[in-house]
Amino acid sequence: MPEEIRRLEVLRFLERVQLRDLARTRQWIADEERREAERARGKQARPPTPDWSVELGIGQGSPSIEVHRGDCYAAGKRRRPVTRDEARRLLADGIRACTHCEIAVELRMLE
């Protein structure tokens, strides 16, 4: 009989361990669901990618550096969206066109 009681104690201990592990796993699932919901909200709240952007120089009032397509991977962090007409005007004023996204071709302003 004492051996049966010992076995029952071991099984109850195992049950407690498994319940704790299950609770932890459920918490991990809830955390991941929350992160996925936050990512989805972030994507919905993100403004649309502009068609064109201008890369700005360092410091307030410094001249623009390059004109890029809105989705260009080579555009720096300091940029602002511009319209198609403004992008064409900037290029005509001598601001460099990005060599990676070839916007001069898209804007029909071949050099």
Coordinates of C-alpha atoms in Angstrom, one line a residue, residues 22-89:
L22 CA 0.3 24.5 -19.8
A23 CA -0.4 27.8 -18.1
R24 CA 3.0 29.1 -19.2
T25 CA 2.4 28.0 -22.8
R26 CA -1.1 29.6 -22.8
Q27 CA 0.6 32.9 -21.6
W28 CA 3.1 32.6 -24.4
I29 CA 0.3 32.1 -26.9
A30 CA -1.6 35.1 -25.5
D31 CA 1.5 37.3 -25.7
E32 CA 2.1 36.3 -29.3
E33 CA -1.5 37.0 -30.2
R34 CA -1.2 40.4 -28.6
R35 CA 2.0 41.2 -30.6
E36 CA 0.4 40.0 -33.9
A37 CA -2.6 42.3 -33.2
E38 CA -0.3 45.2 -32.5
R39 CA 1.6 44.6 -35.8
A40 CA -1.7 44.5 -37.7
R41 CA -2.8 47.8 -36.1
G42 CA 0.5 49.3 -36.9
K43 CA 0.2 48.3 -40.6
Q44 CA -3.3 49.7 -40.8
A45 CA -2.3 53.0 -39.2
R46 CA 0.9 53.4 -41.3
P47 CA 0.5 56.2 -43.9
P48 CA 0.7 55.1 -47.5
T49 CA 4.1 55.1 -49.2
P50 CA 4.4 58.3 -51.2
D51 CA 5.0 58.1 -55.0
W52 CA 8.1 60.4 -54.7
S53 CA 10.3 61.7 -51.9
V54 CA 13.2 64.1 -51.5
E55 CA 16.1 63.3 -49.2
L56 CA 16.9 66.3 -47.0
G57 CA 20.4 67.5 -46.0
I58 CA 21.6 67.6 -42.4
G59 CA 20.5 70.6 -40.4
Q60 CA 17.6 73.0 -40.7
G61 CA 17.6 74.9 -43.9
S62 CA 20.2 72.8 -45.6
P63 CA 19.6 72.0 -49.3
S64 CA 17.9 68.8 -50.5
I65 CA 20.3 66.0 -51.6
E66 CA 18.4 63.5 -53.9
V67 CA 15.0 62.8 -55.3
H68 CA 13.8 59.3 -54.9
R69 CA 10.8 57.1 -55.8
G70 CA 8.7 56.7 -52.6
D71 CA 9.6 53.0 -52.2
C72 CA 13.3 53.4 -52.9
Y73 CA 15.5 51.3 -50.6
A74 CA 18.4 53.8 -50.9
A75 CA 16.6 56.8 -49.6
G76 CA 17.9 58.1 -46.2
K77 CA 16.0 58.6 -43.0
R78 CA 15.7 62.4 -43.5
R79 CA 13.1 62.7 -46.3
R80 CA 9.7 64.1 -47.0
P81 CA 7.1 63.2 -49.6
V82 CA 6.7 65.3 -52.7
T83 CA 4.3 65.4 -55.6
R84 CA 5.2 64.4 -59.1
D85 CA 5.4 68.0 -60.2
E86 CA 7.6 69.0 -57.2
A87 CA 9.9 66.0 -58.0
R88 CA 10.2 67.2 -61.6
R89 CA 10.9 70.8 -60.4

